[in-house]
Coordinates of C-alpha atoms and ligand atoms in Angstrom, one line a residue:
X336 CA -17.6 -15.0 -0.7
X337 CA -18.3 -11.2 -1.9
X338 CA -15.3 -8.8 -1.9
X339 CA -15.4 -5.1 -1.8
X340 CA -12.2 -3.3 -2.5
X341 CA -12.0 0.4 -1.3
X342 CA -9.7 2.8 -3.0
X343 CA -9.6 0.2 -5.9
X344 CA -8.6 2.8 -8.6
X345 CA -5.5 3.6 -6.5
X346 CA -1.4 2.3 -7.3
X347 CA -2.2 -0.7 -5.2
X348 CA -6.0 -1.0 -5.7
X349 CA -5.8 -1.5 -9.2
X350 CA -3.3 -4.4 -8.9
X351 CA -5.0 -6.0 -5.6
X352 CA -8.4 -5.9 -7.7
X353 CA -7.1 -7.7 -10.5
X354 CA -5.3 -10.3 -8.3
X355 CA -8.5 -11.3 -6.1
X356 CA -10.5 -11.4 -9.3
X357 CA -7.6 -14.4 -10.6
X358 CA -8.1 -16.0 -7.4
X359 CA -12.0 -15.6 -6.5
X360 CA -13.6 -15.0 -9.9
X361 CA -14.1 -11.3 -11.7
X362 CA -17.8 -11.1 -10.0
X363 CA -17.0 -12.0 -6.5
X364 CA -14.9 -8.9 -6.5
X365 CA -16.4 -5.3 -6.1
X366 CA -14.2 -2.3 -7.0
X367 CA -15.1 1.1 -5.6
X368 CA -13.7 4.4 -5.4
X369 CA -14.5 8.1 -5.4
X370 CA -12.7 8.0 -8.7
X371 CA -13.8 5.7 -11.8
X372 CA -11.2 3.9 -13.6
X373 CA -10.6 4.9 -17.1
X374 CA -10.6 1.2 -18.3
X375 CA -13.2 -1.3 -18.0
X376 CA -13.1 -2.4 -14.0
X377 CA -16.7 -4.0 -13.7
X378 CA -18.1 -4.7 -11.0
X379 CA -17.4 -0.8 -10.0
X380 CA -19.1 1.4 -7.6
X381 CA -18.5 5.0 -6.8
X382 CA -18.3 5.1 -3.3
X383 CA -16.7 7.9 -0.8
X384 CA -15.6 6.4 2.4
X385 CA -17.2 9.3 4.4
X386 CA -20.5 8.2 3.0
X387 CA -21.7 5.7 5.8
X388 CA -25.1 4.9 4.3
X389 CA -23.4 3.9 1.0
X390 CA -21.0 1.5 2.5
X391 CA -24.0 0.2 4.5
X392 CA -26.3 -0.2 1.4
X393 CA -23.3 -2.1 -0.6
X394 CA -22.7 -4.3 2.0
X395 CA -26.5 -5.3 2.1
X396 CA -26.9 -5.4 -1.6
X397 CA -23.7 -7.3 -2.6
X398 CA -23.9 -9.7 0.4
X399 CA -20.1 -8.6 1.2
X400 CA -18.2 -10.8 3.3
X401 CA -14.7 -9.4 3.1
X402 CA -13.7 -5.8 2.8
X403 CA -10.0 -4.7 1.8
X404 CA -9.9 -1.2 2.9
X405 CA -7.4 0.6 0.9
X406 CA -8.9 4.2 0.4
X407 CA -6.8 6.8 1.9
X408 CA -4.6 10.1 1.3
X409 CA -1.2 9.1 1.3
X410 CA 1.9 10.9 3.3
X411 CA 2.9 13.8 0.9
X412 CA -0.5 14.7 -0.3
X413 CA -2.1 14.4 3.4
X414 CA 0.4 17.1 4.4
X415 CA -1.6 19.5 2.5
X416 CA -4.6 19.2 4.0
X417 CA -4.1 17.4 7.6
X418 CA -7.7 17.5 8.7
X419 CA -9.3 16.1 5.6
X420 CA -6.3 13.3 5.6
X421 CA -7.2 12.4 9.3
X422 CA -11.0 12.4 8.2
X423 CA -10.6 10.3 5.2
X424 CA -8.0 7.8 6.8
X425 CA -9.1 7.2 10.4
X426 CA -13.1 7.6 10.2
X427 CA -13.3 5.9 6.7
X428 CA -11.6 3.1 8.5
X429 CA -13.6 3.4 11.8
X430 CA -16.9 3.2 9.4
X431 CA -15.5 -0.2 7.8
X432 CA -14.6 -1.7 11.2
X433 CA -18.1 -0.8 12.7
X434 CA -19.9 -2.2 9.7
X435 CA -17.9 -5.1 9.7
X436 CA -18.8 -5.7 12.8
X437 CA -22.3 -5.2 12.8
X438 CA -22.8 -7.2 9.8
X439 CA -20.4 -10.1 11.0
X440 CA -18.1 -9.9 8.3
X441 CA -15.5 -12.8 7.6
X442 CA -12.6 -10.5 7.5
X443 CA -11.4 -6.9 6.7
X444 CA -7.9 -5.9 5.7
X445 CA -6.4 -2.7 6.3
X446 CA -2.9 -1.4 5.0
X447 CA -1.1 0.3 7.6
X448 CA 2.7 1.9 6.4
X449 CA 6.3 2.6 7.2
X450 CA 4.9 5.9 7.9
X451 CA 3.9 5.1 11.5
X452 CA 7.6 5.1 12.3
X453 CA 8.7 8.5 13.4
X454 CA 11.6 9.7 15.5
X455 CA 11.3 7.8 18.4
X456 CA 11.8 4.6 15.9
X457 CA 15.3 2.8 15.4
X458 CA 16.3 3.5 11.7
X459 CA 17.9 0.0 11.2
X460 CA 16.2 -3.0 11.0
X461 CA 13.1 -1.9 12.7
X462 CA 11.8 -4.3 15.0
X463 CA 8.0 -4.9 15.0
X464 CA 7.5 -3.4 18.4
X465 CA 9.6 -0.5 18.0
X466 CA 8.5 2.9 19.7
X467 CA 6.2 4.8 17.5
X468 CA 5.9 8.5 17.2
X469 CA 5.0 9.7 13.7
X470 CA 5.4 13.1 12.2
X471 CA 2.9 13.1 9.4
X472 CA -0.9 13.1 9.8
X473 CA -0.9 10.1 7.4
X474 CA 1.3 8.3 9.9
X475 CA -0.8 9.5 12.8
X476 CA -3.9 8.3 11.1
X477 CA -2.2 4.8 10.3
X478 CA -1.1 4.0 13.7
X479 CA -4.5 5.1 15.3
X480 CA -6.0 3.0 12.7
X481 CA -3.7 0.2 13.9
X482 CA -4.8 0.5 17.3
X483 CA -8.7 0.4 16.5
X484 CA -7.9 -2.9 14.4
X485 CA -6.4 -4.3 17.2
X486 CA -9.5 -3.0 19.3
X487 CA -12.0 -4.5 17.4
X488 CA -10.2 -7.8 17.3
X489 CA -9.8 -7.8 20.9
X490 CA -13.3 -6.5 21.7
X491 CA -15.7 -7.9 19.0
X492 CA -13.3 -10.7 17.9
X493 CA -13.4 -9.4 14.2
X494 CA -11.0 -11.0 12.0
X495 CA -8.9 -7.9 10.9
X496 CA -5.4 -8.1 9.3
X497 CA -2.9 -5.9 8.5
X498 CA 0.6 -5.3 6.9
X499 CA 3.0 -2.1 7.3
X500 CA 3.5 -1.8 3.6
X501 CA 6.9 0.0 2.5
X502 CA 7.2 2.1 -0.3
X503 CA 5.6 -0.2 -3.3
X504 CA 6.9 -0.2 -6.9
X505 CA 5.2 -1.4 -9.8
X506 CA 4.8 -1.2 -13.5
X507 CA 1.0 -1.2 -14.0
X508 CA -0.6 1.8 -12.0
X509 CA 0.7 4.9 -10.9
X510 CA 1.7 5.9 -7.4
X511 CA -0.7 8.2 -5.8
X512 CA 1.1 11.0 -3.8
X513 CA 3.6 9.4 -1.5
X514 CA 7.0 9.8 -0.2
X515 CA 8.3 7.0 -1.9
X516 CA 6.7 7.8 -5.5
X517 CA 10.3 8.6 -6.7
X518 CA 11.1 4.8 -6.9
X519 CA 8.3 4.5 -9.7
X520 CA 8.7 7.9 -11.2
X521 CA 12.4 7.3 -11.9
X522 CA 12.1 4.3 -14.4
X523 CA 9.4 6.4 -16.5
X524 CA 11.7 9.1 -16.5
X525 CA 14.7 6.8 -17.2
X526 CA 12.8 5.1 -20.4
X527 CA 11.2 8.2 -21.8
X528 CA 13.7 11.2 -21.1
X529 CA 16.8 9.5 -19.7
X530 CA 16.9 11.8 -17.0
X531 CA 15.3 12.3 -13.6
X532 CA 15.3 14.8 -11.0
X533 CA 14.7 13.3 -7.6
X534 CA 13.3 14.8 -4.7
X535 CA 15.2 12.9 -2.2
X536 CA 18.8 13.5 -1.5
X537 CA 21.2 10.9 -3.2
X538 CA 21.6 8.8 0.3
X539 CA 18.0 8.5 1.5
X540 CA 17.5 4.7 2.3
X541 CA 14.0 3.5 2.5
X542 CA 12.3 0.2 2.6
X543 CA 10.5 -0.7 -0.8
X544 CA 8.6 -3.7 -2.1
X545 CA 8.0 -4.9 -5.3
X546 CA 4.2 -5.1 -6.4
X547 CA 4.3 -8.5 -7.0
X548 CA 5.5 -9.3 -3.6
X549 CA 3.0 -7.1 -2.0
X550 CA 0.2 -9.0 -3.7
X551 CA 1.8 -12.2 -2.3
X552 CA 2.1 -10.8 1.1
X553 CA -1.4 -9.5 1.3
X554 CA -3.0 -12.9 -0.3
X555 CA -0.9 -14.9 1.8
X556 CA -1.8 -12.7 5.0
X557 CA -5.4 -13.1 4.5
X558 CA -5.3 -17.0 3.5
X559 CA -3.2 -17.6 6.7
X560 CA -5.2 -19.5 9.2
X561 CA -6.8 -17.4 12.0
X562 CA -4.6 -19.1 14.5
X563 CA -1.3 -18.1 13.0
X564 CA -2.0 -14.6 13.5
X565 CA -0.6 -13.5 16.2
X566 CA -0.4 -9.7 15.4
X567 CA -3.5 -7.5 14.9
X568 CA -2.0 -4.0 14.4
X569 CA 0.2 -4.3 11.7
X570 CA 3.0 -6.5 10.3
X571 CA 6.5 -5.3 9.5
X572 CA 6.9 -6.6 6.0
X573 CA 9.9 -5.8 3.9
X574 CA 11.0 -6.5 0.4
X575 CA 14.6 -4.5 -0.1
X576 CA 16.1 -1.0 1.0
X577 CA 18.0 1.3 -1.2
X578 CA 19.0 4.8 -2.0
X579 CA 18.0 6.9 -5.1
X580 CA 21.8 6.5 -5.9
X581 CA 21.8 3.0 -5.6
X582 CA 18.5 3.0 -7.4
X583 CA 20.0 5.0 -10.4
X584 CA 22.8 2.5 -10.5
X585 CA 20.7 -0.5 -10.9
X586 CA 18.7 1.7 -13.4
X587 CA 22.4 2.4 -15.4
X588 CA 23.0 -1.6 -15.7
X589 CA 20.2 -1.6 -18.3
X590 CA 20.4 2.2 -19.7
X591 CA 23.8 3.3 -19.4
X592 CA 23.6 6.9 -20.6
X593 CA 20.6 7.4 -17.6
X594 CA 21.5 10.4 -15.6
X595 CA 20.1 11.6 -12.3
X596 CA 20.2 15.1 -10.2
X597 CA 18.7 15.7 -6.7
X598 CA 16.4 18.5 -5.5
X599 CA 15.2 17.7 -2.4
X600 CA 11.9 19.4 -1.2
X601 CA 9.2 19.1 1.8
X602 CA 9.2 15.1 1.0
X603 CA 12.9 15.1 2.2
X604 CA 11.8 15.6 6.2
X605 CA 9.1 12.7 5.8
X606 CA 11.7 10.1 4.4
X607 CA 14.2 11.1 7.0
X608 CA 11.6 10.4 9.8
X609 CA 10.7 6.8 8.5
X610 CA 13.1 3.6 9.0
X611 CA 16.0 2.6 6.7
X612 CA 15.5 -0.9 6.9
X613 CA 12.7 -3.4 8.4
X614 CA 13.0 -6.4 10.7
X615 CA 9.9 -8.6 9.4
X616 CA 10.9 -11.9 11.4
X617 CA 7.4 -12.1 13.0
X618 CA 5.5 -12.0 9.5
X619 CA 8.3 -14.8 8.4
X620 CA 7.4 -16.9 11.6
X621 CA 3.8 -16.4 11.9
X622 CA 2.8 -17.3 8.3
X623 CA 5.6 -17.7 6.2
X624 CA 6.6 -14.3 4.7
X625 CA 9.5 -14.6 2.1
X626 CA 10.1 -11.8 -0.5
X627 CA 11.2 -12.7 -3.9
X628 CA 12.3 -9.5 -5.7
X629 CA 15.8 -7.8 -4.1
X630 CA 16.9 -4.2 -5.9
X631 CA 18.4 -5.9 -9.0
X632 CA 15.5 -8.7 -9.8
X633 CA 13.3 -5.6 -9.6
X634 CA 14.7 -3.4 -11.8
X635 CA 15.1 -5.9 -14.6
X636 CA 11.4 -6.7 -14.2
X637 CA 10.3 -2.9 -14.2
X638 CA 12.4 -2.0 -17.2
X639 CA 11.1 -5.2 -19.0
X640 CA 7.5 -4.2 -18.6
X641 CA 7.6 -1.0 -19.1
X642 CA 9.6 -1.3 -22.0
X643 CA 7.1 -3.4 -23.6
X644 CA 3.9 -0.9 -22.5
X645 CA 6.0 1.9 -24.3
X646 CA 6.2 -0.4 -27.6
X647 CA 2.6 -1.2 -27.3
X648 CA 1.6 2.8 -27.1
X649 CA 3.7 3.5 -29.7
X650 CA 2.3 1.0 -32.3
Ligands
NAD1466 P1 -3.2 5.8 -4.0 O1 -3.3 7.1 -3.6 O2 -2.7 5.6 -5.3 O3 -4.8 5.3 -4.0 C1 -5.8 5.3 -2.9 C2 -7.2 5.6 -3.6 O4 -8.1 5.9 -2.5 C3 -7.2 6.6 -4.9 O5 -7.8 5.9 -6.0 C4 -8.1 7.9 -4.1 O6 -9.1 8.1 -5.3 C5 -9.1 6.7 -3.3 N1 -9.4 7.8 -2.2 C6 -9.2 8.7 -1.7 N2 -10.2 9.5 -1.0 C7 -11.1 8.4 -1.0 C8 -12.6 8.4 -0.5 N3 -13.0 9.8 0.5 N4 -13.5 7.6 -0.6 C9 -13.0 6.7 -1.2 N5 -11.8 6.4 -2.1 C10 -11.0 7.2 -1.6 O7 -2.7 4.8 -2.9 P2 -1.9 3.4 -2.9 O8 -0.8 3.4 -3.1 O9 -2.7 2.6 -3.8 O10 -2.5 2.9 -1.3 C11 -3.4 2.2 -1.3 C12 -3.6 2.0 0.6 O11 -2.2 1.2 0.6 C13 -3.7 3.0 1.2 O12 -4.4 2.9 2.6 C14 -1.9 3.4 1.5 O13 -1.7 3.9 2.9 C15 -1.5 1.9 2.0 N6 0.0 2.2 1.2 C16 0.4 2.4 0.4 C17 2.0 2.4 0.1 C18 2.5 2.2 -1.3 O14 3.7 2.6 -1.3 N7 1.8 2.6 -2.0 C19 2.7 2.0 1.3 C20 2.1 1.9 2.5 C21 0.7 1.8 2.6
LIG1467 N1 4.5 4.9 0.2 C1 4.0 5.7 1.0 C2 3.9 7.1 0.9 O1 5.2 7.3 0.6 C3 3.7 4.6 2.4 O2 2.8 4.6 3.1 O3 3.2 7.6 1.2

């Protein structure tokens, strides 16, 4: 087995590369990105996902059997350059899918997102097969990507699997320009400044998931027997749902003097177009998905680990 991770220097890629290396061995997992990590991440290769020839060479040289294709431009950053976002997110995926077909790769993982939801989607307990009319170019590219994944599975029997991640929260890597980034930033601000100015309104409820759960969802989906995977677009998965106000209250249980104010910006409209909570029954039924972290458990973990790393940096 030889795994290629694209976008490996991002919030999820950093942790997913580490997680896959624990399972399969360091040399078996090739990290790649357009930006080199500032810590030792070997084996690491520079790879622009738009460079099809370079992907081909890597597949051949390293005899790649699986690809976790994370490289993308996220929801908020995507709105600054819609055509570039479409190009990177969709054409990058198409190259991966087509090379996976050509080289008969065993599996491909494609992270989709709650951003596929939009104005026509029921907001509470959003079902798996809800109507989808995304309002961001990021959501459009991921929805088109889901359909291409399904097409490659139906037409070429490619074993491509996908999760619609909600906002992912972790203590070991920083988010990269999404609308749910506030839920990570707030912890750093609480511990370092005691105050956070939130770019969403206090009552903006969004689905979220702790990084540990996201890693388990990804590795469990990819390890499941193919016969159990009935969905080839993107599985709904969730861990918890909360508002900035509720998160601030949970943080105050640990840091009583923490204060927050709110200055909503363009990301408010994006958040308002997404679901508030997700029905992930299909993932639970098909391959046994079960989250372990709720708001309280996630908050305690985040504060514990961020406190530790702040102390280590101070010494
Ligand atoms: P991120 O922005 O932190 O990381 C994305 C990485 O892709 C970056 O390291 C960036 O350098 C790289 N990249 C951008 N353009 C590239 C190109 N042309 N070629 C190669 N690499 C390129 O994002 P993330 O949060 O780690 O997300 C990873 C994946 O998970 C993405 O596909 C994203 O859509 C999806 N996702 C993330 C979340 C979340 O909350 N973090 C939620 C839903 C889905
Ligand atoms: N967390 C991501 C974002 O906000 C959702 O895909 O863009």
